[in-house]
Structure formats: C-alpha cells, structure tokens
PDB file of C-alpha atoms in Angstrom:
ATOM      1  CA  MET N  13     -17.052   1.102  -3.658  1.00  0.00           C
ATOM      2  CA  ILE N  14     -16.180  -1.228  -0.954  1.00  0.00           C
ATOM      3  CA  THR N  15     -17.774  -0.511   2.608  1.00  0.00           C
ATOM      4  CA  PHE N  16     -16.756  -0.938   6.245  1.00  0.00           C
ATOM      5  CA  THR N  17     -18.372  -4.365   6.026  1.00  0.00           C
ATOM      6  CA  ASP N  18     -15.776  -5.617   3.282  1.00  0.00           C
ATOM      7  CA  ILE N  19     -12.807  -4.323   5.439  1.00  0.00           C
ATOM      8  CA  LYS N  20     -14.252  -6.187   8.665  1.00  0.00           C
ATOM      9  CA  LYS N  21     -14.351  -9.469   6.654  1.00  0.00           C
ATOM     10  CA  ALA N  22     -10.799  -8.727   5.372  1.00  0.00           C
ATOM     11  CA  LYS N  23      -9.833  -8.402   9.083  1.00  0.00           C
ATOM     12  CA  GLU N  24     -11.266 -11.733   9.682  1.00  0.00           C
ATOM     13  CA  ASN N  25      -9.424 -13.334   6.825  1.00  0.00           C
ATOM     14  CA  LEU N  26      -6.131 -11.885   8.286  1.00  0.00           C
ATOM     15  CA  GLU N  27      -6.583 -13.226  11.885  1.00  0.00           C
ATOM     16  CA  GLY N  28      -3.647 -15.340  12.791  1.00  0.00           C
ATOM     17  CA  ILE N  29      -1.897 -14.504   9.712  1.00  0.00           C
ATOM     18  CA  ILE N  30      -0.500 -10.987   9.853  1.00  0.00           C
ATOM     19  CA  ASN N  31       1.278  -9.131  12.912  1.00  0.00           C
ATOM     20  CA  LYS N  32      -0.778  -6.863  14.802  1.00  0.00           C
ATOM     21  CA  THR N  33       1.965  -3.993  14.562  1.00  0.00           C
ATOM     22  CA  SER N  34       2.437  -1.594  17.392  1.00  0.00           C
ATOM     23  CA  ILE N  35       1.513   2.001  17.530  1.00  0.00           C
ATOM     24  CA  THR N  36       4.107   3.873  19.416  1.00  0.00           C
ATOM     25  CA  HIS N  37       4.371   7.537  20.661  1.00  0.00           C
ATOM     26  CA  ALA N  38       7.033   9.834  18.847  1.00  0.00           C
ATOM     27  CA  PRO N  39       8.001  12.251  21.508  1.00  0.00           C
ATOM     28  CA  ILE N  40      10.136  14.541  19.334  1.00  0.00           C
ATOM     29  CA  LEU N  41       7.886  14.759  16.399  1.00  0.00           C
ATOM     30  CA  SER N  42       5.150  15.504  19.256  1.00  0.00           C
ATOM     31  CA  THR N  43       7.168  18.380  20.530  1.00  0.00           C
ATOM     32  CA  ASP N  44       7.576  19.848  17.038  1.00  0.00           C
ATOM     33  CA  ALA N  45       4.243  19.342  15.999  1.00  0.00           C
ATOM     34  CA  ASN N  46       2.647  20.623  19.254  1.00  0.00           C
ATOM     35  CA  ALA N  47       0.457  17.545  18.935  1.00  0.00           C
ATOM     36  CA  GLN N  48       0.434  13.871  20.197  1.00  0.00           C
ATOM     37  CA  VAL N  49       1.922  11.969  17.291  1.00  0.00           C
ATOM     38  CA  PHE N  50       1.830   8.049  17.095  1.00  0.00           C
ATOM     39  CA  LEU N  51       3.616   5.806  14.440  1.00  0.00           C
ATOM     40  CA  LYS N  52       2.036   2.528  13.110  1.00  0.00           C
ATOM     41  CA  LYS N  53       4.971   0.372  12.522  1.00  0.00           C
ATOM     42  CA  GLU N  54       4.146  -1.606   9.177  1.00  0.00           C
ATOM     43  CA  ASN N  55       7.658  -1.844   8.437  1.00  0.00           C
ATOM     44  CA  LEU N  56       7.709  -4.440  11.362  1.00  0.00           C
ATOM     45  CA  GLN N  57       4.910  -6.472   9.446  1.00  0.00           C
ATOM     46  CA  LEU N  58       5.689 -10.103   8.452  1.00  0.00           C
ATOM     47  CA  THR N  59       7.042  -9.276   4.810  1.00  0.00           C
ATOM     48  CA  GLY N  60       8.493  -5.761   5.841  1.00  0.00           C
ATOM     49  CA  SER N  61       5.215  -3.682   4.825  1.00  0.00           C
ATOM     50  CA  PHE N  62       1.571  -3.346   5.138  1.00  0.00           C
ATOM     51  CA  LYS N  63       1.005  -4.861   1.603  1.00  0.00           C
ATOM     52  CA  ILE N  64       0.668  -8.440   3.016  1.00  0.00           C
ATOM     53  CA  ARG N  65      -2.854  -7.327   4.164  1.00  0.00           C
ATOM     54  CA  GLY N  66      -4.263  -6.622   0.656  1.00  0.00           C
ATOM     55  CA  ALA N  67      -2.399  -9.332  -1.238  1.00  0.00           C
ATOM     56  CA  PHE N  68      -3.435 -12.268   1.170  1.00  0.00           C
ATOM     57  CA  ASN N  69      -6.835 -10.909   1.352  1.00  0.00           C
ATOM     58  CA  LYS N  70      -7.346 -11.123  -2.408  1.00  0.00           C
ATOM     59  CA  ILE N  71      -5.878 -14.606  -2.854  1.00  0.00           C
ATOM     60  CA  ALA N  72      -8.041 -15.856   0.107  1.00  0.00           C
ATOM     61  CA  SER N  73     -11.126 -14.640  -2.190  1.00  0.00           C
ATOM     62  CA  LEU N  74     -10.170 -16.835  -5.136  1.00  0.00           C
ATOM     63  CA  ASN N  75     -11.585 -20.089  -5.837  1.00  0.00           C
ATOM     64  CA  ASP N  76      -9.804 -23.261  -6.093  1.00  0.00           C
ATOM     65  CA  GLU N  77      -9.260 -23.233  -9.920  1.00  0.00           C
ATOM     66  CA  GLU N  78      -8.082 -19.625  -9.878  1.00  0.00           C
ATOM     67  CA  LYS N  79      -5.480 -20.361  -7.264  1.00  0.00           C
ATOM     68  CA  LYS N  80      -4.550 -23.515  -9.295  1.00  0.00           C
ATOM     69  CA  ALA N  81      -3.909 -21.497 -12.300  1.00  0.00           C
ATOM     70  CA  GLY N  82      -1.652 -19.150 -10.448  1.00  0.00           C
ATOM     71  CA  VAL N  83      -1.503 -15.342  -9.950  1.00  0.00           C
ATOM     72  CA  VAL N  84       0.437 -12.640 -11.665  1.00  0.00           C
ATOM     73  CA  ALA N  85       1.407  -9.125 -10.317  1.00  0.00           C
ATOM     74  CA  ALA N  86       3.569  -6.174 -10.884  1.00  0.00           C
ATOM     75  CA  SER N  87       5.316  -4.401  -8.018  1.00  0.00           C
ATOM     76  CA  ALA N  88       8.012  -2.109  -6.888  1.00  0.00           C
ATOM     77  CA  GLY N  89       8.680  -4.810  -4.191  1.00  0.00           C
ATOM     78  CA  ASN N  90       6.447  -4.653  -1.240  1.00  0.00           C
ATOM     79  CA  HIS N  91       3.360  -5.919  -2.963  1.00  0.00           C
ATOM     80  CA  ALA N  92       5.414  -8.570  -4.411  1.00  0.00           C
ATOM     81  CA  GLN N  93       6.523  -9.907  -1.271  1.00  0.00           C
ATOM     82  CA  GLY N  94       3.157  -9.904   0.344  1.00  0.00           C
ATOM     83  CA  LEU N  95       1.625 -11.677  -2.587  1.00  0.00           C
ATOM     84  CA  ALA N  96       4.640 -14.256  -2.834  1.00  0.00           C
ATOM     85  CA  TYR N  97       4.211 -15.091   0.947  1.00  0.00           C
ATOM     86  CA  SER N  98       0.474 -15.218   0.446  1.00  0.00           C
ATOM     87  CA  ALA N  99       0.756 -17.403  -2.682  1.00  0.00           C
ATOM     88  CA  LYS N 100       2.971 -19.671  -0.958  1.00  0.00           C
ATOM     89  CA  TYR N 101       0.471 -20.136   2.094  1.00  0.00           C
ATOM     90  CA  PHE N 102      -2.380 -21.100  -0.477  1.00  0.00           C
ATOM     91  CA  ASN N 103       0.054 -23.262  -2.518  1.00  0.00           C
ATOM     92  CA  CYS N 104      -0.486 -21.332  -5.361  1.00  0.00           C
ATOM     93  CA  LYS N 105       2.090 -20.260  -8.093  1.00  0.00           C
ATOM     94  CA  ALA N 106       3.171 -16.654  -8.333  1.00  0.00           C
ATOM     95  CA  THR N 107       4.832 -14.907 -10.931  1.00  0.00           C
ATOM     96  CA  ILE N 108       5.895 -11.462 -10.156  1.00  0.00           C
ATOM     97  CA  PHE N 109       6.907  -8.516 -12.818  1.00  0.00           C
ATOM     98  CA  MET N 110       9.353  -5.886 -11.163  1.00  0.00           C
ATOM     99  CA  PRO N 111      11.232  -2.789 -12.695  1.00  0.00           C
ATOM    100  CA  GLU N 112      14.564  -3.277 -13.624  1.00  0.00           C
ATOM    101  CA  SER N 113      15.810  -0.949 -11.036  1.00  0.00           C
ATOM    102  CA  THR N 114      14.289  -2.745  -8.038  1.00  0.00           C
ATOM    103  CA  PRO N 115      16.603  -3.098  -5.004  1.00  0.00           C
ATOM    104  CA  LEU N 116      18.288  -6.584  -4.869  1.00  0.00           C
ATOM    105  CA  THR N 117      17.071  -7.034  -1.156  1.00  0.00           C
ATOM    106  CA  LYS N 118      13.365  -6.725  -2.545  1.00  0.00           C
ATOM    107  CA  VAL N 119      13.941  -9.061  -5.506  1.00  0.00           C
ATOM    108  CA  SER N 120      15.756 -11.488  -3.183  1.00  0.00           C
ATOM    109  CA  GLY N 121      12.845 -11.327  -0.432  1.00  0.00           C
ATOM    110  CA  VAL N 122      10.312 -12.206  -3.273  1.00  0.00           C
ATOM    111  CA  LYS N 123      12.297 -15.260  -4.284  1.00  0.00           C
ATOM    112  CA  SER N 124      12.600 -16.561  -0.914  1.00  0.00           C
ATOM    113  CA  TYR N 125       8.956 -17.051  -0.817  1.00  0.00           C
ATOM    114  CA  GLY N 126       9.061 -19.385  -3.969  1.00  0.00           C
ATOM    115  CA  ALA N 127       7.779 -16.792  -6.496  1.00  0.00           C
ATOM    116  CA  THR N 128       9.289 -16.384 -10.073  1.00  0.00           C
ATOM    117  CA  VAL N 129      10.436 -12.861 -10.568  1.00  0.00           C
ATOM    118  CA  VAL N 130      10.607 -11.127 -14.104  1.00  0.00           C
ATOM    119  CA  LEU N 131      12.542  -7.774 -14.162  1.00  0.00           C
ATOM    120  CA  LYS N 132      10.968  -5.688 -16.802  1.00  0.00           C
ATOM    121  CA  GLY N 133      10.518  -1.988 -17.197  1.00  0.00           C
ATOM    122  CA  ALA N 134      11.986   1.244 -16.208  1.00  0.00           C
ATOM    123  CA  ASN N 135       9.118   1.833 -13.549  1.00  0.00           C
ATOM    124  CA  TYR N 136       6.160   0.316 -12.061  1.00  0.00           C
ATOM    125  CA  ASP N 137       3.765   1.184 -14.858  1.00  0.00           C
ATOM    126  CA  GLU N 138       6.094  -0.571 -17.582  1.00  0.00           C
ATOM    127  CA  SER N 139       6.368  -3.658 -15.261  1.00  0.00           C
ATOM    128  CA  TYR N 140       2.392  -3.572 -15.153  1.00  0.00           C
ATOM    129  CA  GLU N 141       1.886  -3.453 -18.974  1.00  0.00           C
ATOM    130  CA  ALA N 142       4.093  -6.548 -19.236  1.00  0.00           C
ATOM    131  CA  ALA N 143       2.589  -8.276 -16.385  1.00  0.00           C
ATOM    132  CA  THR N 144      -0.979  -7.925 -17.439  1.00  0.00           C
ATOM    133  CA  LYS N 145      -0.272  -9.042 -20.856  1.00  0.00           C
ATOM    134  CA  PHE N 146       1.479 -12.277 -19.366  1.00  0.00           C
ATOM    135  CA  ALA N 147      -1.557 -13.005 -17.246  1.00  0.00           C
ATOM    136  CA  LYS N 148      -3.905 -12.699 -20.190  1.00  0.00           C
ATOM    137  CA  GLU N 149      -2.036 -14.791 -22.310  1.00  0.00           C
ATOM    138  CA  ASN N 150      -1.369 -17.562 -19.816  1.00  0.00           C
ATOM    139  CA  ASN N 151      -5.013 -17.307 -18.259  1.00  0.00           C
ATOM    140  CA  LYS N 152      -3.777 -16.395 -14.694  1.00  0.00           C
ATOM    141  CA  GLU N 153      -5.345 -14.130 -11.998  1.00  0.00           C
ATOM    142  CA  PHE N 154      -3.724 -10.702 -12.233  1.00  0.00           C
ATOM    143  CA  ILE N 155      -3.610  -9.240  -8.726  1.00  0.00           C
ATOM    144  CA  HIS N 156      -3.300  -5.325  -8.811  1.00  0.00           C
ATOM    145  CA  THR N 157      -1.100  -3.734  -6.301  1.00  0.00           C
ATOM    146  CA  PHE N 158      -3.830  -1.163  -5.237  1.00  0.00           C
ATOM    147  CA  ALA N 159      -6.761  -1.162  -7.793  1.00  0.00           C
ATOM    148  CA  ASP N 160      -8.455  -3.971  -6.439  1.00  0.00           C
ATOM    149  CA  ASP N 161     -11.468  -4.125  -4.178  1.00  0.00           C
ATOM    150  CA  LYS N 162     -10.115  -6.841  -2.116  1.00  0.00           C
ATOM    151  CA  VAL N 163      -6.736  -5.438  -1.666  1.00  0.00           C
ATOM    152  CA  ILE N 164      -8.109  -2.030  -0.752  1.00  0.00           C
ATOM    153  CA  ALA N 165     -10.265  -4.049   1.887  1.00  0.00           C
ATOM    154  CA  GLY N 166      -7.112  -5.681   3.221  1.00  0.00           C
ATOM    155  CA  GLN N 167      -5.177  -2.337   3.630  1.00  0.00           C
ATOM    156  CA  GLY N 168      -7.984  -0.893   5.381  1.00  0.00           C
ATOM    157  CA  THR N 169      -7.576  -3.079   8.187  1.00  0.00           C
ATOM    158  CA  ILE N 170      -4.627  -1.075   9.237  1.00  0.00           C
ATOM    159  CA  ALA N 171      -7.062   1.832  10.259  1.00  0.00           C
ATOM    160  CA  ILE N 172      -9.174  -0.516  12.434  1.00  0.00           C
ATOM    161  CA  GLU N 173      -6.139  -1.598  14.373  1.00  0.00           C
ATOM    162  CA  ILE N 174      -4.968   2.141  14.774  1.00  0.00           C
ATOM    163  CA  ILE N 175      -8.534   3.277  16.120  1.00  0.00           C
ATOM    164  CA  GLU N 176      -8.725   0.398  18.370  1.00  0.00           C
ATOM    165  CA  GLU N 177      -5.460   1.892  20.258  1.00  0.00           C
ATOM    166  CA  CYS N 178      -6.057   5.528  19.510  1.00  0.00           C
ATOM    167  CA  GLU N 179      -9.952   6.111  19.908  1.00  0.00           C
ATOM    168  CA  ASP N 180      -9.505   9.907  20.072  1.00  0.00           C
ATOM    169  CA  LEU N 181      -7.558  10.007  16.852  1.00  0.00           C
ATOM    170  CA  GLU N 182      -7.973  13.429  14.950  1.00  0.00           C
ATOM    171  CA  SER N 183      -5.701  13.143  11.841  1.00  0.00           C
ATOM    172  CA  LEU N 184      -4.401   9.996   9.870  1.00  0.00           C
ATOM    173  CA  ILE N 185      -1.510  10.779   7.735  1.00  0.00           C
ATOM    174  CA  VAL N 186      -0.998   8.065   4.730  1.00  0.00           C
ATOM    175  CA  PRO N 187       1.487   7.904   2.125  1.00  0.00           C
ATOM    176  CA  ILE N 188       0.130   7.812  -1.508  1.00  0.00           C
ATOM    177  CA  GLY N 189       1.432   5.865  -4.562  1.00  0.00           C
ATOM    178  CA  GLY N 190      -1.558   4.372  -6.535  1.00  0.00           C
ATOM    179  CA  GLY N 191      -4.068   5.013  -3.571  1.00  0.00           C
ATOM    180  CA  GLY N 192      -4.821   1.563  -2.148  1.00  0.00           C
ATOM    181  CA  LEU N 193      -3.573   2.009   1.443  1.00  0.00           C
ATOM    182  CA  ILE N 194      -5.075   5.574   1.785  1.00  0.00           C
ATOM    183  CA  SER N 195      -8.410   4.625   0.261  1.00  0.00           C
ATOM    184  CA  GLY N 196      -9.025   1.438   2.576  1.00  0.00           C
ATOM    185  CA  ALA N 197      -7.783   3.333   5.710  1.00  0.00           C
ATOM    186  CA  ALA N 198      -9.953   6.345   4.881  1.00  0.00           C
ATOM    187  CA  ILE N 199     -13.045   4.310   4.534  1.00  0.00           C
ATOM    188  CA  ALA N 200     -12.383   2.355   7.753  1.00  0.00           C
ATOM    189  CA  ALA N 201     -11.469   5.468   9.670  1.00  0.00           C
ATOM    190  CA  LYS N 202     -14.301   7.498   8.395  1.00  0.00           C
ATOM    191  CA  ALA N 203     -16.940   4.534   9.384  1.00  0.00           C
ATOM    192  CA  LEU N 204     -15.673   4.493  12.904  1.00  0.00           C
ATOM    193  CA  ASN N 205     -15.284   8.231  13.226  1.00  0.00           C
ATOM    194  CA  PRO N 206     -16.556  10.530  10.467  1.00  0.00           C
ATOM    195  CA  ASN N 207     -14.564  13.377  12.023  1.00  0.00           C
ATOM    196  CA  ILE N 208     -11.049  11.898  11.470  1.00  0.00           C
ATOM    197  CA  LYS N 209      -9.248  13.980   8.944  1.00  0.00           C
ATOM    198  CA  ILE N 210      -7.490  12.108   6.426  1.00  0.00           C
ATOM    199  CA  ILE N 211      -4.205  13.614   4.777  1.00  0.00           C
ATOM    200  CA  GLY N 212      -2.298  12.049   1.876  1.00  0.00           C
ATOM    201  CA  VAL N 213       1.445  12.575   1.199  1.00  0.00           C
ATOM    202  CA  GLN N 214       2.986  12.252  -2.108  1.00  0.00           C
ATOM    203  CA  ALA N 215       6.714  12.514  -3.209  1.00  0.00           C
ATOM    204  CA  SER N 216       7.116  15.710  -5.602  1.00  0.00           C
ATOM    205  CA  GLY N 217       8.886  13.141  -8.209  1.00  0.00           C
ATOM    206  CA  ALA N 218       5.556  11.222  -8.279  1.00  0.00           C
ATOM    207  CA  SER N 219       2.524  13.433  -7.589  1.00  0.00           C
ATOM    208  CA  ALA N 220       0.202  12.265 -10.111  1.00  0.00           C
ATOM    209  CA  MET N 221      -2.478  11.624  -7.314  1.00  0.00           C
ATOM    210  CA  LYS N 222      -2.138  15.204  -5.901  1.00  0.00           C
ATOM    211  CA  ASP N 223      -2.680  16.875  -9.435  1.00  0.00           C
ATOM    212  CA  SER N 224      -5.638  14.580 -10.268  1.00  0.00           C
ATOM    213  CA  PHE N 225      -7.168  15.430  -6.671  1.00  0.00           C
ATOM    214  CA  GLU N 226      -6.782  18.959  -7.248  1.00  0.00           C
ATOM    215  CA  MET N 227      -8.086  18.950 -10.904  1.00  0.00           C
ATOM    216  CA  HIS N 228     -10.902  16.358 -10.138  1.00  0.00           C
ATOM    217  CA  ILE N 229      -9.764  14.197 -13.127  1.00  0.00           C
ATOM    218  CA  ALA N 230      -7.252  11.573 -13.484  1.00  0.00           C
ATOM    219  CA  THR N 231      -4.098  13.189 -14.664  1.00  0.00           C
ATOM    220  CA  ASN N 232      -0.988  11.099 -15.184  1.00  0.00           C
ATOM    221  CA  SER N 233       2.936  11.987 -14.677  1.00  0.00           C
ATOM    222  CA  LYS N 234       5.134  11.986 -17.844  1.00  0.00           C
ATOM    223  CA  SER N 235       7.687  10.375 -15.494  1.00  0.00           C
ATOM    224  CA  VAL N 236       8.424   9.493 -11.999  1.00  0.00           C
ATOM    225  CA  ARG N 237      11.858  10.045 -10.345  1.00  0.00           C
ATOM    226  CA  THR N 238      11.955   9.627  -6.361  1.00  0.00           C
ATOM    227  CA  ILE N 239      13.681   8.132  -3.641  1.00  0.00           C
ATOM    228  CA  ALA N 240      10.514   6.777  -2.447  1.00  0.00           C
ATOM    229  CA  ASP N 241      10.190   3.810  -4.862  1.00  0.00           C
ATOM    230  CA  GLY N 242       7.492   2.087  -2.908  1.00  0.00           C
ATOM    231  CA  ILE N 243       5.117   4.918  -4.043  1.00  0.00           C
ATOM    232  CA  ALA N 244       6.799   5.816  -7.498  1.00  0.00           C
ATOM    233  CA  VAL N 245       3.478   5.447  -9.692  1.00  0.00           C
ATOM    234  CA  ARG N 246       3.235   7.387 -12.688  1.00  0.00           C
ATOM    235  CA  ASP N 247      -0.344   6.909 -13.760  1.00  0.00           C
ATOM    236  CA  VAL N 248      -3.638   7.558 -11.595  1.00  0.00           C
ATOM    237  CA  THR N 249      -6.345   4.914 -12.010  1.00  0.00           C
ATOM    238  CA  PRO N 250      -9.803   6.459 -12.360  1.00  0.00           C
ATOM    239  CA  MET N 251     -11.329   3.968  -9.705  1.00  0.00           C
ATOM    240  CA  MET N 252      -8.796   5.233  -7.326  1.00  0.00           C
ATOM    241  CA  LEU N 253      -9.244   8.798  -7.832  1.00  0.00           C
ATOM    242  CA  ASP N 254     -12.789   8.095  -7.029  1.00  0.00           C
ATOM    243  CA  TYR N 255     -12.029   6.766  -3.591  1.00  0.00           C
ATOM    244  CA  VAL N 256      -9.431   9.727  -2.829  1.00  0.00           C
ATOM    245  CA  LEU N 257     -12.002  12.201  -3.815  1.00  0.00           C
ATOM    246  CA  GLU N 258     -14.810  10.755  -1.829  1.00  0.00           C
ATOM    247  CA  TYR N 259     -12.624  10.058   1.478  1.00  0.00           C
ATOM    248  CA  VAL N 260      -9.674  12.104   1.419  1.00  0.00           C
ATOM    249  CA  ASP N 261      -9.559  15.467   2.918  1.00  0.00           C
ATOM    250  CA  GLU N 262      -6.024  16.924   1.751  1.00  0.00           C
ATOM    251  CA  ILE N 263      -3.076  15.795   0.226  1.00  0.00           C
ATOM    252  CA  VAL N 264       0.557  17.261   0.499  1.00  0.00           C
ATOM    253  CA  GLU N 265       3.586  16.950  -1.506  1.00  0.00           C
ATOM    254  CA  VAL N 266       7.064  16.492   0.039  1.00  0.00           C
ATOM    255  CA  GLU N 267      10.486  17.083  -1.742  1.00  0.00           C
ATOM    256  CA  GLU N 268      13.205  14.608  -2.060  1.00  0.00           C
ATOM    257  CA  GLN N 269      15.332  16.338   0.562  1.00  0.00           C
ATOM    258  CA  GLU N 270      12.401  16.149   2.987  1.00  0.00           C
ATOM    259  CA  ILE N 271      12.111  12.355   2.368  1.00  0.00           C
ATOM    260  CA  ALA N 272      15.620  11.716   2.950  1.00  0.00           C
ATOM    261  CA  ASN N 273      15.672  13.846   6.212  1.00  0.00           C
ATOM    262  CA  ALA N 274      12.800  11.803   7.510  1.00  0.00           C
ATOM    263  CA  ILE N 275      14.410   8.579   6.859  1.00  0.00           C
ATOM    264  CA  LEU N 276      17.729   9.941   8.814  1.00  0.00           C
ATOM    265  CA  PHE N 277      15.351  11.194  11.626  1.00  0.00           C
ATOM    266  CA  LEU N 278      13.363   8.008  12.176  1.00  0.00           C
ATOM    267  CA  LEU N 279      16.765   6.157  12.266  1.00  0.00           C
ATOM    268  CA  GLU N 280      18.312   8.366  14.611  1.00  0.00           C
ATOM    269  CA  LYS N 281      15.486   9.373  16.787  1.00  0.00           C
ATOM    270  CA  GLN N 282      13.017   6.527  16.683  1.00  0.00           C
ATOM    271  CA  LYS N 283      15.487   3.664  16.059  1.00  0.00           C
ATOM    272  CA  LEU N 284      13.438   2.576  12.980  1.00  0.00           C
ATOM    273  CA  VAL N 285      14.719   1.702   9.721  1.00  0.00           C
ATOM    274  CA  VAL N 286      11.970   3.046   7.446  1.00  0.00           C
ATOM    275  CA  GLU N 287      12.002   3.481   3.465  1.00  0.00           C
ATOM    276  CA  GLY N 288      11.158   6.488   1.656  1.00  0.00           C
TER     277      GLY N 288
END
C-alpha cells in the first residue's frame, strides 16, 4: 500500500501544474445538516475534475522509453481528459478507450488535447478490457483510472489541500467509483488526523464497492445503470477493496432521484454545475 510519503511526493510533482481549487462554505447545506459543510470545487480543476492529479503523477513517474512508446487508458471521461492533458505536457502519445455512451462534451474534451479516442463497449469495464488488450498488443503503458499506486497518490493530494484550510475537519465525504479517490484521500487525511471519519458515497445503480465493503470480499455488479456516469464502475478490484477496508469508515448509497436533486440543488443554491 502507498503511504503518506508517496502522496507528499505526488504533491511536489503537481506543483505549478494543477489549480489549488477553492474550498467554500455551503450555508444552506450547513443549516440542513446542523454542521459546518464545505465543498471542494474540483469541478473547477484544469480539466474539469480531480482526475488530472493522478494521471499527471503517473506519467511523471514513467521513464523516457515508456513515455516514447505512448500510454493507453480506459475512461468514462474525466480520467481521459486528465491523461490526455498530461500526455500532451510530456509530449507522449495517448490512446483513450471510452464507452460508446460517453457524452460528446467529454469525447471532444479528450480530443482537444491531441489524444486518440476509441469508443468501445457499453460501460467502463468493457472499454477497459479492450484498452488493456490494445496496450499489451502494442507494447504501451496502460494507465488505470484508479487501481494504480501513482494514480491513487495523486488523488490523495486533494485531502492535503482540504486539511490545510480546514484543520478541524471531522468528516470527509467522497464519491466512490473504483475507489482511487477515496483511497488516496483517506490515507492522507488519516495521516494528518487519525480522528477524521471517511465516508464514501455510491450510486445505487453502481454499488459494487458498498456491497464488497459490507461482505469483506470483492463482489461485482451484474450491470450498472446510473446518471452518475463518472462513477459507473461494475467490478471491484481486490486491491482497491483492501484500501477501502483499511481506511474507510462507512459507505452510504444514494438513489438516482437524490443524485438528480443534488445536481439541481448545487446549480440553484451554490451556482455550481456539477455532474452526478
């Protein structure tokens, strides 16, 4: 497992590359929850999400030969854009496999950074299978969207930034797809303050990690169906379950209507356009 030292190293790699996104108070949510609630605005990150953190940290760790050969990834969109930007920065060719249902805006975003996009599969996991096969056949480095230590370390830098501004943080609430974000954030948060409670949130239409967390064994979903396309992950990677079992305190599940209501709430009350 990675350590807090790995996350601090990732933070150094990201200096001058990413935006240190703002943390803002959410007054209406705070009143409703009877607590002080803050939002970390990673939707305002350079490529629109936190994913650039892990992608950039991973490519930064490759040697010159690996960079020259090119990189491959599978992504529903956010990892793809982060990786495409990072590959362009390092003058490294990127090939991204995306589900056929990926929104056009995300496909266009990836292409705008010069990456090659291949639409393949009905969901992330089917795209992943095609991407890993392509990478192996063409001797290219496959960069996993979450099950990679360098990627996890990059995502963990978010928690350092949060706690630098909110030293007395009691709970950190994090969405879960494959588990990379919550794993990195939890490791960093617990290293800085072991008393912080780490709460994961999954969509009911893609709840494999919650099921696995409760059963203590990797359990895959037969299918995924959710408006939250960025966390629509069907299968649980045992490596990621180990991280979650070690560092996460609780996982809750939300229904589709709750997710839709949250998108509208943030738009109306916080003036934020946030995906599911």
